[in-house]
Amino acid sequence: MTDWASSGVVALTGRPDGTPLVPPGRAASQARELSARIAALTAGTAAPVRLDGAELLAERAAFTGHSRRGRTSAGGACRLLQTADGWAAVSCARPDDPALLGALIGTELTGDPWPGVAAWLGAHSGAELAERATLLGLAAGPVSAGVPTRLRPSQMPMEPRPVDGLLVVDFSALWAGPLCAHLLGLAGARVVKVETPTRPDGARRGHPGFYRLLHAGHESVVLDPGTASGRRALAALVAAADIVIEASRPRALARFGLDAHAAVAAGATWISITAAGRGSDRVGFGDDVAAAAGLVAREPDGTPLFCGDAIADPLTGLTAAALALTAPADGSGVLHDVAMTDVVAATLDDEPPGPATAARPTGRGWTVETADGCVPVAEPRRREPAGDAPRMGEHTTEVLRGLGIPAP
């Protein structure tokens, strides 16, 4: 509980007009353990990485100023709504999502989509929502009861490996994958961010300071997989990579002509970040994934409330970075299938969570009762960006030429 209070997450959990609440499980402790592992793996290198993983869980809110909003996510794009048999988390974050929500409920939505979605959910089960959302590519699903799981690490013997000077090709977007790439960059890796002309990283539309934090010092390449020359350049870039980070469903990568198993066979480390694993077609973002895994605070009547700000994202980014800082002992490649739902579920307790423990106010703010006494509830804290993020496509020609890849 001490880790939770000092992480900044408690300040982001609860109703806006109520007390902060302590989330269930041990995600904050897990984040600190992951950051300690990353520090140990980079100790003795030219660029040791020493960060407080628990503070990273709430770092974005320190830039955006977001605060706790109860059944609406801190960022405002996700809602917790009642279904016929429980609760569900539904995201409306992308430009196409209102149309997808209309397809979900069978009605064209104009204006505020939430009343119509709430009415439809009230007459349908969580299972119906999950099935239709998967078919539509909508980030939505029922809230889990919070059943813990265990992560499935690679069965190969793994050893620490320095990443200083290694080439990281990052196809990911938003927070989880870019945080992994950011941490590898801090450890000395060369990070090349790859976007397509029609699908830039959605985080570019977010807070510029937070985007700079995660991408400062990286190189930006834009390639068009809709052209044969673009696909050839993408394949050559992947072939040159030591580590590949992506957050796409395998069939989407196949359309780009990219094959994770072929890259692994050639010796690459491939970090695949998805909502529910490479074998699932489910789409998800940090808030709905965390709720679906069961990481929600509960009011005494069982009403779920969001925990933190898209907490599945930074928790997964830390997990992915710790994995990428190791390699098979025999020098071969490895594919890490990192399911965000599993990462979150692994932080939950064996017993289903009960009502969240409320913090109590003092003259100086909020505190949480712990075995060690009253611990102040920390506000989200931020690190300062170490430079500017590259403009989209700023280094395309330079990177391709330097790697001997013909320009498309």
mmCIF file of C-alpha atoms in Angstrom:
data_model
loop_
_atom_site.group_PDB
_atom_site.id
_atom_site.type_symbol
_atom_site.label_atom_id
_atom_site.label_comp_id
_atom_site.label_asym_id
_atom_site.label_seq_id
_atom_site.Cartn_x
_atom_site.Cartn_y
_atom_site.Cartn_z
ATOM 1 C CA MET A 1 0.000 0.000 0.000
ATOM 2 C CA THR A 2 2.960 2.306 0.617
ATOM 3 C CA ASP A 3 4.002 1.886 -3.026
ATOM 4 C CA TRP A 4 0.507 2.767 -4.189
ATOM 5 C CA ALA A 5 0.402 5.942 -2.086
ATOM 6 C CA SER A 6 3.755 7.195 -3.356
ATOM 7 C CA SER A 7 3.104 6.297 -7.010
ATOM 8 C CA GLY A 8 0.688 9.082 -7.927
ATOM 9 C CA VAL A 9 -1.943 6.518 -8.955
ATOM 10 C CA VAL A 10 -4.038 6.851 -5.792
ATOM 11 C CA ALA A 11 -4.506 10.557 -6.494
ATOM 12 C CA LEU A 12 -5.990 9.543 -9.881
ATOM 13 C CA THR A 13 -8.353 6.894 -8.478
ATOM 14 C CA GLY A 14 -11.859 7.591 -7.170
ATOM 15 C CA ARG A 15 -14.698 9.969 -7.829
ATOM 16 C CA PRO A 16 -13.790 13.573 -8.592
ATOM 17 C CA ASP A 17 -15.788 14.814 -5.605
ATOM 18 C CA GLY A 18 -14.709 12.039 -3.241
ATOM 19 C CA THR A 19 -11.639 10.718 -1.493
ATOM 20 C CA PRO A 20 -8.773 9.115 -3.404
ATOM 21 C CA LEU A 21 -8.987 5.323 -3.328
ATOM 22 C CA VAL A 22 -6.299 2.670 -3.102
ATOM 23 C CA PRO A 23 -6.445 0.239 -6.057
ATOM 24 C CA PRO A 24 -6.392 -3.521 -5.504
ATOM 25 C CA GLY A 25 -3.373 -5.685 -6.186
ATOM 26 C CA ARG A 26 0.280 -4.782 -6.364
ATOM 27 C CA ALA A 27 0.821 -3.052 -9.697
ATOM 28 C CA ALA A 28 2.825 -0.246 -8.076
ATOM 29 C CA SER A 29 5.110 -2.737 -6.331
ATOM 30 C CA GLN A 30 5.444 -4.698 -9.561
ATOM 31 C CA ALA A 31 6.401 -1.516 -11.411
ATOM 32 C CA ARG A 32 9.105 -0.793 -8.834
ATOM 33 C CA GLU A 33 10.396 -4.359 -9.122
ATOM 34 C CA LEU A 34 10.539 -4.012 -12.906
ATOM 35 C CA SER A 35 12.442 -0.722 -12.704
ATOM 36 C CA ALA A 36 14.855 -2.319 -10.213
ATOM 37 C CA ARG A 37 15.363 -5.202 -12.657
ATOM 38 C CA ILE A 38 16.031 -2.731 -15.481
ATOM 39 C CA ALA A 39 18.539 -0.909 -13.256
ATOM 40 C CA ALA A 40 20.291 -4.206 -12.467
ATOM 41 C CA LEU A 41 20.359 -5.242 -16.145
ATOM 42 C CA THR A 42 21.935 -1.926 -17.149
ATOM 43 C CA ALA A 43 24.287 -1.602 -14.172
ATOM 44 C CA GLY A 44 27.917 -1.386 -15.215
ATOM 45 C CA THR A 45 27.042 -0.214 -18.724
ATOM 46 C CA ALA A 46 27.715 3.217 -20.176
ATOM 47 C CA ALA A 47 24.070 4.185 -19.635
ATOM 48 C CA PRO A 48 22.552 2.671 -16.483
ATOM 49 C CA VAL A 49 18.809 3.318 -16.211
ATOM 50 C CA ARG A 50 17.647 4.228 -12.710
ATOM 51 C CA LEU A 51 13.997 5.237 -12.512
ATOM 52 C CA ASP A 52 11.115 4.787 -10.090
ATOM 53 C CA GLY A 53 8.777 2.457 -11.964
ATOM 54 C CA ALA A 54 5.813 3.194 -9.710
ATOM 55 C CA GLU A 55 6.027 6.896 -10.513
ATOM 56 C CA LEU A 56 6.007 6.105 -14.246
ATOM 57 C CA LEU A 57 2.489 4.674 -13.844
ATOM 58 C CA ALA A 58 1.039 8.162 -13.335
ATOM 59 C CA GLU A 59 3.596 10.234 -15.223
ATOM 60 C CA ARG A 60 1.404 11.214 -18.176
ATOM 61 C CA ALA A 61 -1.123 12.883 -15.860
ATOM 62 C CA ALA A 62 1.657 15.085 -14.496
ATOM 63 C CA PHE A 63 1.944 16.547 -18.007
ATOM 64 C CA THR A 64 -1.741 16.667 -18.913
ATOM 65 C CA GLY A 65 -3.121 17.712 -15.532
ATOM 66 C CA HIS A 66 -5.723 14.927 -15.627
ATOM 67 C CA SER A 67 -7.325 13.967 -12.333
ATOM 68 C CA ARG A 68 -9.592 11.239 -11.000
ATOM 69 C CA ARG A 69 -12.994 11.059 -12.702
ATOM 70 C CA GLY A 70 -14.645 7.955 -11.265
ATOM 71 C CA ARG A 71 -16.345 5.917 -13.995
ATOM 72 C CA THR A 72 -14.837 8.105 -16.710
ATOM 73 C CA SER A 73 -11.139 7.538 -17.357
ATOM 74 C CA ALA A 74 -8.705 10.276 -16.407
ATOM 75 C CA GLY A 75 -8.167 11.085 -20.073
ATOM 76 C CA GLY A 76 -11.904 11.082 -20.771
ATOM 77 C CA ALA A 77 -11.932 8.557 -23.640
ATOM 78 C CA CYS A 78 -13.179 5.484 -21.750
ATOM 79 C CA ARG A 79 -16.332 4.854 -19.678
ATOM 80 C CA LEU A 80 -17.408 2.189 -17.231
ATOM 81 C CA LEU A 81 -21.037 1.355 -18.030
ATOM 82 C CA GLN A 82 -23.517 -1.208 -16.755
ATOM 83 C CA THR A 83 -24.394 -4.211 -18.886
ATOM 84 C CA ALA A 84 -27.326 -6.578 -18.418
ATOM 85 C CA ASP A 85 -25.110 -8.786 -16.253
ATOM 86 C CA GLY A 86 -22.367 -6.566 -14.871
ATOM 87 C CA TRP A 87 -20.072 -3.769 -15.994
ATOM 88 C CA ALA A 88 -18.052 -3.015 -19.116
ATOM 89 C CA ALA A 89 -15.291 -0.630 -20.164
ATOM 90 C CA VAL A 90 -15.809 1.051 -23.533
ATOM 91 C CA SER A 91 -13.297 3.345 -25.236
ATOM 92 C CA CYS A 92 -14.024 6.054 -27.781
ATOM 93 C CA ALA A 93 -10.523 7.356 -28.491
ATOM 94 C CA ARG A 94 -10.028 7.179 -32.273
ATOM 95 C CA PRO A 95 -11.683 9.290 -34.959
ATOM 96 C CA ASP A 96 -13.502 6.213 -36.303
ATOM 97 C CA ASP A 97 -14.758 5.018 -32.922
ATOM 98 C CA PRO A 98 -18.125 6.861 -32.940
ATOM 99 C CA ALA A 99 -18.977 5.072 -36.200
ATOM 100 C CA LEU A 100 -17.856 1.746 -34.704
ATOM 101 C CA LEU A 101 -19.986 2.370 -31.620
ATOM 102 C CA GLY A 102 -22.924 3.035 -33.938
ATOM 103 C CA ALA A 103 -22.281 -0.282 -35.659
ATOM 104 C CA LEU A 104 -22.099 -1.954 -32.243
ATOM 105 C CA ILE A 105 -25.571 -0.828 -31.241
ATOM 106 C CA GLY A 106 -27.069 -0.815 -34.742
ATOM 107 C CA THR A 107 -27.827 2.918 -34.765
ATOM 108 C CA GLU A 108 -26.115 5.841 -36.431
ATOM 109 C CA LEU A 109 -24.757 8.028 -33.665
ATOM 110 C CA THR A 110 -24.630 11.794 -33.935
ATOM 111 C CA GLY A 111 -23.401 14.044 -31.176
ATOM 112 C CA ASP A 112 -22.710 12.466 -27.791
ATOM 113 C CA PRO A 113 -22.461 8.680 -28.345
ATOM 114 C CA TRP A 114 -22.607 7.664 -24.692
ATOM 115 C CA PRO A 115 -26.365 7.744 -23.944
ATOM 116 C CA GLY A 116 -27.119 5.404 -26.850
ATOM 117 C CA VAL A 117 -24.248 3.078 -25.967
ATOM 118 C CA ALA A 118 -25.307 2.972 -22.307
ATOM 119 C CA ALA A 119 -28.890 2.099 -23.247
ATOM 120 C CA TRP A 120 -27.739 -0.722 -25.550
ATOM 121 C CA LEU A 121 -25.346 -2.153 -22.957
ATOM 122 C CA GLY A 122 -28.086 -2.215 -20.342
ATOM 123 C CA ALA A 123 -29.983 -4.718 -22.483
ATOM 124 C CA HIS A 124 -27.014 -6.887 -23.518
ATOM 125 C CA SER A 125 -24.503 -9.074 -21.711
ATOM 126 C CA GLY A 126 -20.799 -8.542 -21.387
ATOM 127 C CA ALA A 127 -20.200 -11.620 -23.539
ATOM 128 C CA GLU A 128 -22.297 -10.124 -26.344
ATOM 129 C CA LEU A 129 -20.320 -6.903 -26.103
ATOM 130 C CA ALA A 130 -16.992 -8.735 -26.204
ATOM 131 C CA GLU A 131 -17.959 -10.740 -29.286
ATOM 132 C CA ARG A 132 -19.258 -7.744 -31.243
ATOM 133 C CA ALA A 133 -16.405 -5.480 -30.173
ATOM 134 C CA THR A 134 -13.819 -8.007 -31.377
ATOM 135 C CA LEU A 135 -15.523 -8.309 -34.765
ATOM 136 C CA LEU A 136 -15.666 -4.519 -35.124
ATOM 137 C CA GLY A 137 -12.164 -3.807 -33.817
ATOM 138 C CA LEU A 138 -13.613 -1.757 -30.967
ATOM 139 C CA ALA A 139 -11.731 -1.339 -27.695
ATOM 140 C CA ALA A 140 -14.385 -2.554 -25.269
ATOM 141 C CA GLY A 141 -15.126 -5.500 -23.027
ATOM 142 C CA PRO A 142 -16.645 -6.683 -19.752
ATOM 143 C CA VAL A 143 -14.972 -5.840 -16.453
ATOM 144 C CA SER A 144 -13.358 -8.930 -14.983
ATOM 145 C CA ALA A 145 -13.838 -10.057 -11.412
ATOM 146 C CA GLY A 146 -10.080 -9.699 -11.019
ATOM 147 C CA VAL A 147 -8.774 -13.249 -11.397
ATOM 148 C CA PRO A 148 -4.972 -13.304 -11.166
ATOM 149 C CA THR A 149 -2.851 -14.977 -13.803
ATOM 150 C CA ARG A 150 0.819 -15.717 -14.285
ATOM 151 C CA LEU A 151 2.892 -14.320 -17.101
ATOM 152 C CA ARG A 152 4.292 -16.857 -19.520
ATOM 153 C CA PRO A 153 8.003 -16.121 -19.914
ATOM 154 C CA SER A 154 10.068 -17.547 -22.728
ATOM 155 C CA GLN A 155 11.112 -21.124 -22.079
ATOM 156 C CA MET A 156 14.620 -20.383 -23.387
ATOM 157 C CA PRO A 157 17.420 -19.687 -20.912
ATOM 158 C CA MET A 158 17.788 -15.904 -20.974
ATOM 159 C CA GLU A 159 20.793 -13.781 -20.075
ATOM 160 C CA PRO A 160 21.265 -10.040 -19.546
ATOM 161 C CA ARG A 161 22.607 -8.231 -22.587
ATOM 162 C CA PRO A 162 23.769 -4.648 -23.082
ATOM 163 C CA VAL A 163 21.788 -2.740 -25.678
ATOM 164 C CA ASP A 164 24.236 0.137 -26.117
ATOM 165 C CA GLY A 165 24.517 0.699 -29.870
ATOM 166 C CA LEU A 166 21.873 -1.878 -30.816
ATOM 167 C CA LEU A 167 19.276 -0.874 -33.406
ATOM 168 C CA VAL A 168 15.712 -0.771 -32.077
ATOM 169 C CA VAL A 169 13.009 -0.417 -34.736
ATOM 170 C CA ASP A 170 9.811 0.785 -33.084
ATOM 171 C CA PHE A 171 6.507 0.385 -34.941
ATOM 172 C CA SER A 172 4.400 0.999 -31.828
ATOM 173 C CA ALA A 173 2.340 4.022 -30.840
ATOM 174 C CA LEU A 174 0.731 5.762 -27.859
ATOM 175 C CA TRP A 175 2.379 4.723 -24.559
ATOM 176 C CA ALA A 176 3.307 1.083 -23.869
ATOM 177 C CA GLY A 177 5.592 0.408 -26.836
ATOM 178 C CA PRO A 178 7.099 3.912 -26.913
ATOM 179 C CA LEU A 179 7.886 3.655 -23.176
ATOM 180 C CA CYS A 180 9.733 0.403 -23.870
ATOM 181 C CA ALA A 181 11.661 2.099 -26.697
ATOM 182 C CA HIS A 182 12.350 5.132 -24.479
ATOM 183 C CA LEU A 183 13.843 2.954 -21.743
ATOM 184 C CA LEU A 184 16.010 1.093 -24.271
ATOM 185 C CA GLY A 185 17.121 4.448 -25.659
ATOM 186 C CA LEU A 186 18.106 5.582 -22.161
ATOM 187 C CA ALA A 187 20.171 2.377 -21.951
ATOM 188 C CA GLY A 188 22.107 3.426 -25.054
ATOM 189 C CA ALA A 189 20.187 1.803 -27.902
ATOM 190 C CA ARG A 190 19.641 3.583 -31.210
ATOM 191 C CA VAL A 191 15.871 3.926 -31.629
ATOM 192 C CA VAL A 192 14.230 4.398 -35.022
ATOM 193 C CA LYS A 193 10.504 5.151 -34.874
ATOM 194 C CA VAL A 194 8.568 4.000 -37.941
ATOM 195 C CA GLU A 195 5.199 5.415 -38.970
ATOM 196 C CA THR A 196 3.132 5.266 -42.145
ATOM 197 C CA PRO A 197 1.870 8.338 -44.003
ATOM 198 C CA THR A 198 -1.772 7.618 -43.160
ATOM 199 C CA ARG A 199 -1.311 6.247 -39.615
ATOM 200 C CA PRO A 200 0.899 8.552 -37.554
ATOM 201 C CA ASP A 201 1.287 7.859 -33.860
ATOM 202 C CA GLY A 202 -1.917 9.121 -32.226
ATOM 203 C CA ALA A 203 0.177 10.392 -29.312
ATOM 204 C CA ARG A 204 1.399 13.176 -31.586
ATOM 205 C CA ARG A 205 -2.023 14.736 -31.000
ATOM 206 C CA GLY A 206 -1.587 14.478 -27.231
ATOM 207 C CA HIS A 207 0.481 16.522 -24.800
ATOM 208 C CA PRO A 208 3.652 17.656 -26.617
ATOM 209 C CA GLY A 209 5.792 17.543 -23.496
ATOM 210 C CA PHE A 210 4.911 13.926 -22.778
ATOM 211 C CA TYR A 211 5.492 13.003 -26.422
ATOM 212 C CA ARG A 212 8.930 14.672 -26.276
ATOM 213 C CA LEU A 213 9.755 12.777 -23.086
ATOM 214 C CA LEU A 214 9.230 9.399 -24.761
ATOM 215 C CA HIS A 215 10.751 10.237 -28.156
ATOM 216 C CA ALA A 216 13.594 12.703 -27.573
ATOM 217 C CA GLY A 217 16.802 11.464 -29.163
ATOM 218 C CA HIS A 218 15.069 8.986 -31.448
ATOM 219 C CA GLU A 219 15.026 9.025 -35.249
ATOM 220 C CA SER A 220 11.816 9.186 -37.276
ATOM 221 C CA VAL A 221 11.181 7.266 -40.495
ATOM 222 C CA VAL A 222 8.004 7.300 -42.588
ATOM 223 C CA LEU A 223 7.418 4.478 -45.082
ATOM 224 C CA ASP A 224 4.345 3.577 -47.091
ATOM 225 C CA PRO A 225 3.480 -0.139 -46.927
ATOM 226 C CA GLY A 226 0.939 0.456 -49.673
ATOM 227 C CA THR A 227 3.747 0.530 -52.213
ATOM 228 C CA ALA A 228 6.112 -2.272 -53.217
ATOM 229 C CA SER A 229 9.165 -0.068 -52.621
ATOM 230 C CA GLY A 230 7.838 0.917 -49.201
ATOM 231 C CA ARG A 231 7.321 -2.717 -48.219
ATOM 232 C CA ARG A 232 10.842 -3.582 -49.378
ATOM 233 C CA ALA A 233 12.280 -0.753 -47.284
ATOM 234 C CA LEU A 234 10.259 -1.866 -44.255
ATOM 235 C CA ALA A 235 11.509 -5.448 -44.627
ATOM 236 C CA ALA A 236 15.109 -4.271 -44.981
ATOM 237 C CA LEU A 237 14.801 -2.071 -41.907
ATOM 238 C CA VAL A 238 13.463 -5.007 -39.881
ATOM 239 C CA ALA A 239 16.258 -7.218 -41.201
ATOM 240 C CA ALA A 240 18.792 -4.693 -39.899
ATOM 241 C CA ALA A 241 17.166 -4.442 -36.455
ATOM 242 C CA ASP A 242 18.460 -6.085 -33.303
ATOM 243 C CA ILE A 243 15.164 -5.426 -31.491
ATOM 244 C CA VAL A 244 11.734 -4.844 -33.042
ATOM 245 C CA ILE A 245 8.843 -3.373 -31.035
ATOM 246 C CA GLU A 246 5.327 -3.493 -32.439
ATOM 247 C CA ALA A 247 1.783 -3.312 -31.139
ATOM 248 C CA SER A 248 -0.220 -4.641 -34.076
ATOM 249 C CA ARG A 249 -2.245 -7.735 -34.698
ATOM 250 C CA PRO A 250 -0.211 -10.285 -36.734
ATOM 251 C CA ARG A 251 -2.498 -10.036 -39.759
ATOM 252 C CA ALA A 252 -1.867 -6.293 -39.951
ATOM 253 C CA LEU A 253 1.874 -6.916 -39.992
ATOM 254 C CA ALA A 254 1.407 -9.552 -42.685
ATOM 255 C CA ARG A 255 -0.205 -6.913 -44.897
ATOM 256 C CA PHE A 256 2.999 -4.904 -44.495
ATOM 257 C CA GLY A 257 5.006 -7.952 -45.592
ATOM 258 C CA LEU A 258 6.556 -8.343 -42.136
ATOM 259 C CA ASP A 259 7.068 -11.759 -40.539
ATOM 260 C CA ALA A 260 7.966 -11.850 -36.844
ATOM 261 C CA HIS A 261 8.990 -15.513 -36.936
ATOM 262 C CA ALA A 262 11.355 -14.946 -39.861
ATOM 263 C CA ALA A 263 12.997 -12.038 -38.030
ATOM 264 C CA VAL A 264 13.385 -14.151 -34.892
ATOM 265 C CA ALA A 265 14.875 -16.996 -36.933
ATOM 266 C CA ALA A 266 17.444 -14.481 -38.179
ATOM 267 C CA GLY A 267 18.389 -13.607 -34.568
ATOM 268 C CA ALA A 268 16.219 -10.606 -33.693
ATOM 269 C CA THR A 269 14.418 -9.946 -30.427
ATOM 270 C CA TRP A 270 10.791 -9.236 -31.299
ATOM 271 C CA ILE A 271 8.577 -7.502 -28.726
ATOM 272 C CA SER A 272 4.906 -7.940 -29.658
ATOM 273 C CA ILE A 273 2.510 -5.906 -27.502
ATOM 274 C CA THR A 274 -1.207 -6.623 -27.894
ATOM 275 C CA ALA A 275 -4.329 -6.307 -25.782
ATOM 276 C CA ALA A 276 -4.796 -10.035 -25.211
ATOM 277 C CA GLY A 277 -1.985 -11.858 -27.022
ATOM 278 C CA ARG A 278 -1.041 -12.531 -30.642
ATOM 279 C CA GLY A 279 -3.658 -15.263 -30.892
ATOM 280 C CA SER A 280 -6.478 -12.838 -30.106
ATOM 281 C CA ASP A 281 -8.141 -10.311 -32.403
ATOM 282 C CA ARG A 282 -9.137 -8.116 -29.492
ATOM 283 C CA VAL A 283 -8.273 -4.406 -29.630
ATOM 284 C CA GLY A 284 -7.618 -2.520 -26.422
ATOM 285 C CA PHE A 285 -6.154 0.601 -24.863
ATOM 286 C CA GLY A 286 -4.698 1.150 -21.414
ATOM 287 C CA ASP A 287 -7.902 2.008 -19.561
ATOM 288 C CA ASP A 288 -10.269 -0.618 -20.992
ATOM 289 C CA VAL A 289 -7.566 -3.313 -20.842
ATOM 290 C CA ALA A 290 -6.879 -2.644 -17.152
ATOM 291 C CA ALA A 291 -10.592 -2.777 -16.327
ATOM 292 C CA ALA A 292 -11.099 -5.926 -18.379
ATOM 293 C CA ALA A 293 -8.272 -7.567 -16.440
ATOM 294 C CA GLY A 294 -9.946 -6.631 -13.157
ATOM 295 C CA LEU A 295 -7.813 -3.688 -12.052
ATOM 296 C CA VAL A 296 -10.603 -1.393 -10.898
ATOM 297 C CA ALA A 297 -11.300 0.191 -7.545
ATOM 298 C CA ARG A 298 -14.672 -0.722 -6.030
ATOM 299 C CA GLU A 299 -17.079 1.340 -4.043
ATOM 300 C CA PRO A 300 -18.897 -0.419 -1.175
ATOM 301 C CA ASP A 301 -21.848 -1.245 -3.470
ATOM 302 C CA GLY A 302 -19.494 -2.850 -6.014
ATOM 303 C CA THR A 303 -19.500 0.026 -8.518
ATOM 304 C CA PRO A 304 -16.154 -0.046 -10.370
ATOM 305 C CA LEU A 305 -13.993 3.056 -10.783
ATOM 306 C CA PHE A 306 -10.941 3.551 -12.962
ATOM 307 C CA CYS A 307 -7.515 3.109 -11.395
ATOM 308 C CA GLY A 308 -4.991 5.711 -12.444
ATOM 309 C CA ASP A 309 -4.489 6.806 -16.031
ATOM 310 C CA ALA A 310 -4.349 4.022 -18.660
ATOM 311 C CA ILE A 311 -2.270 2.072 -16.162
ATOM 312 C CA ALA A 312 -1.944 -1.015 -18.389
ATOM 313 C CA ASP A 313 0.237 1.001 -20.776
ATOM 314 C CA PRO A 314 3.165 1.971 -18.532
ATOM 315 C CA LEU A 315 3.033 -1.343 -16.694
ATOM 316 C CA THR A 316 3.341 -3.168 -20.024
ATOM 317 C CA GLY A 317 6.062 -0.823 -21.266
ATOM 318 C CA LEU A 318 8.177 -1.575 -18.195
ATOM 319 C CA THR A 319 7.590 -5.306 -18.625
ATOM 320 C CA ALA A 320 8.562 -5.186 -22.296
ATOM 321 C CA ALA A 321 11.742 -3.209 -21.599
ATOM 322 C CA ALA A 322 12.875 -5.682 -18.939
ATOM 323 C CA LEU A 323 12.355 -8.507 -21.451
ATOM 324 C CA ALA A 324 14.209 -6.675 -24.234
ATOM 325 C CA LEU A 325 17.243 -6.247 -21.969
ATOM 326 C CA THR A 326 17.743 -10.003 -22.014
ATOM 327 C CA ALA A 327 18.491 -12.431 -24.829
ATOM 328 C CA PRO A 328 18.639 -16.217 -25.255
ATOM 329 C CA ALA A 329 21.832 -17.696 -23.884
ATOM 330 C CA ASP A 330 22.560 -19.429 -27.190
ATOM 331 C CA GLY A 331 22.505 -16.166 -29.156
ATOM 332 C CA SER A 332 19.321 -16.970 -31.054
ATOM 333 C CA GLY A 333 16.340 -14.681 -31.554
ATOM 334 C CA VAL A 334 13.213 -14.644 -29.415
ATOM 335 C CA LEU A 335 9.592 -13.545 -29.750
ATOM 336 C CA HIS A 336 8.054 -12.058 -26.607
ATOM 337 C CA ASP A 337 4.246 -12.180 -26.825
ATOM 338 C CA VAL A 338 3.331 -9.483 -24.287
ATOM 339 C CA ALA A 339 -0.416 -9.435 -23.610
ATOM 340 C CA MET A 340 -1.403 -6.292 -21.725
ATOM 341 C CA THR A 341 -4.314 -8.087 -20.065
ATOM 342 C CA ASP A 342 -1.961 -10.737 -18.670
ATOM 343 C CA VAL A 343 0.529 -8.126 -17.471
ATOM 344 C CA VAL A 344 -2.202 -6.415 -15.460
ATOM 345 C CA ALA A 345 -3.859 -9.610 -14.212
ATOM 346 C CA ALA A 346 -0.509 -10.844 -12.890
ATOM 347 C CA THR A 347 -0.472 -7.937 -10.421
ATOM 348 C CA LEU A 348 -3.783 -8.882 -8.804
ATOM 349 C CA ASP A 349 -4.206 -10.817 -5.580
ATOM 350 C CA ASP A 350 -5.481 -14.376 -5.293
ATOM 351 C CA GLU A 351 -8.590 -13.166 -3.489
ATOM 352 C CA PRO A 352 -11.122 -11.054 -5.429
ATOM 353 C CA PRO A 353 -10.713 -7.386 -4.455
ATOM 354 C CA GLY A 354 -13.137 -5.966 -1.940
ATOM 355 C CA PRO A 355 -14.129 -2.324 -1.562
ATOM 356 C CA ALA A 356 -11.161 -0.015 -2.062
ATOM 357 C CA THR A 357 -9.551 1.495 1.013
ATOM 358 C CA ALA A 358 -10.228 5.229 1.142
ATOM 359 C CA ALA A 359 -7.530 7.710 1.922
ATOM 360 C CA ARG A 360 -8.328 10.338 4.564
ATOM 361 C CA PRO A 361 -7.708 14.080 4.420
ATOM 362 C CA THR A 362 -5.272 15.972 6.600
ATOM 363 C CA GLY A 363 -4.451 19.623 6.810
ATOM 364 C CA ARG A 364 -1.665 19.043 4.277
ATOM 365 C CA GLY A 365 -3.528 16.758 1.860
ATOM 366 C CA TRP A 366 -4.434 13.093 1.791
ATOM 367 C CA THR A 367 -2.843 10.170 3.590
ATOM 368 C CA VAL A 368 -3.251 6.397 3.511
ATOM 369 C CA GLU A 369 -3.156 4.183 6.587
ATOM 370 C CA THR A 370 -0.474 1.499 6.166
ATOM 371 C CA ALA A 371 1.340 -0.918 8.443
ATOM 372 C CA ASP A 372 4.061 1.729 8.647
ATOM 373 C CA GLY A 373 1.665 4.495 9.673
ATOM 374 C CA CYS A 374 0.120 7.315 7.650
ATOM 375 C CA VAL A 375 1.712 7.739 4.223
ATOM 376 C CA PRO A 376 1.050 10.907 2.205
ATOM 377 C CA VAL A 377 -0.724 10.417 -1.121
ATOM 378 C CA ALA A 378 1.687 11.674 -3.769
ATOM 379 C CA GLU A 379 0.551 13.650 -6.779
ATOM 380 C CA PRO A 380 1.717 12.484 -10.226
ATOM 381 C CA ARG A 381 5.312 13.503 -10.913
ATOM 382 C CA ARG A 382 7.044 14.140 -14.223
ATOM 383 C CA ARG A 383 10.530 13.882 -15.608
ATOM 384 C CA GLU A 384 11.658 16.602 -17.961
ATOM 385 C CA PRO A 385 12.219 15.736 -21.648
ATOM 386 C CA ALA A 386 15.897 15.516 -22.554
ATOM 387 C CA GLY A 387 15.474 17.269 -25.888
ATOM 388 C CA ASP A 388 13.072 17.509 -28.782
ATOM 389 C CA ALA A 389 11.188 14.685 -30.455
ATOM 390 C CA PRO A 390 11.883 14.331 -34.176
ATOM 391 C CA ARG A 391 9.465 15.636 -36.759
ATOM 392 C CA MET A 392 7.533 12.907 -38.526
ATOM 393 C CA GLY A 393 9.782 11.409 -41.206
ATOM 394 C CA GLU A 394 12.670 13.750 -40.357
ATOM 395 C CA HIS A 395 15.324 11.038 -40.699
ATOM 396 C CA THR A 396 13.876 8.776 -43.404
ATOM 397 C CA THR A 397 16.535 9.430 -46.058
ATOM 398 C CA GLU A 398 19.406 9.542 -43.565
ATOM 399 C CA VAL A 399 18.462 6.273 -41.829
ATOM 400 C CA LEU A 400 17.852 4.323 -45.026
ATOM 401 C CA ARG A 401 21.055 5.549 -46.644
ATOM 402 C CA GLY A 402 23.076 4.785 -43.521
ATOM 403 C CA LEU A 403 21.776 1.200 -43.462
ATOM 404 C CA GLY A 404 22.291 0.719 -47.187
ATOM 405 C CA ILE A 405 18.559 0.469 -47.888
ATOM 406 C CA PRO A 406 17.350 1.854 -51.234
ATOM 407 C CA ALA A 407 14.968 4.782 -50.774
ATOM 408 C CA PRO A 408 11.399 3.991 -51.836
#
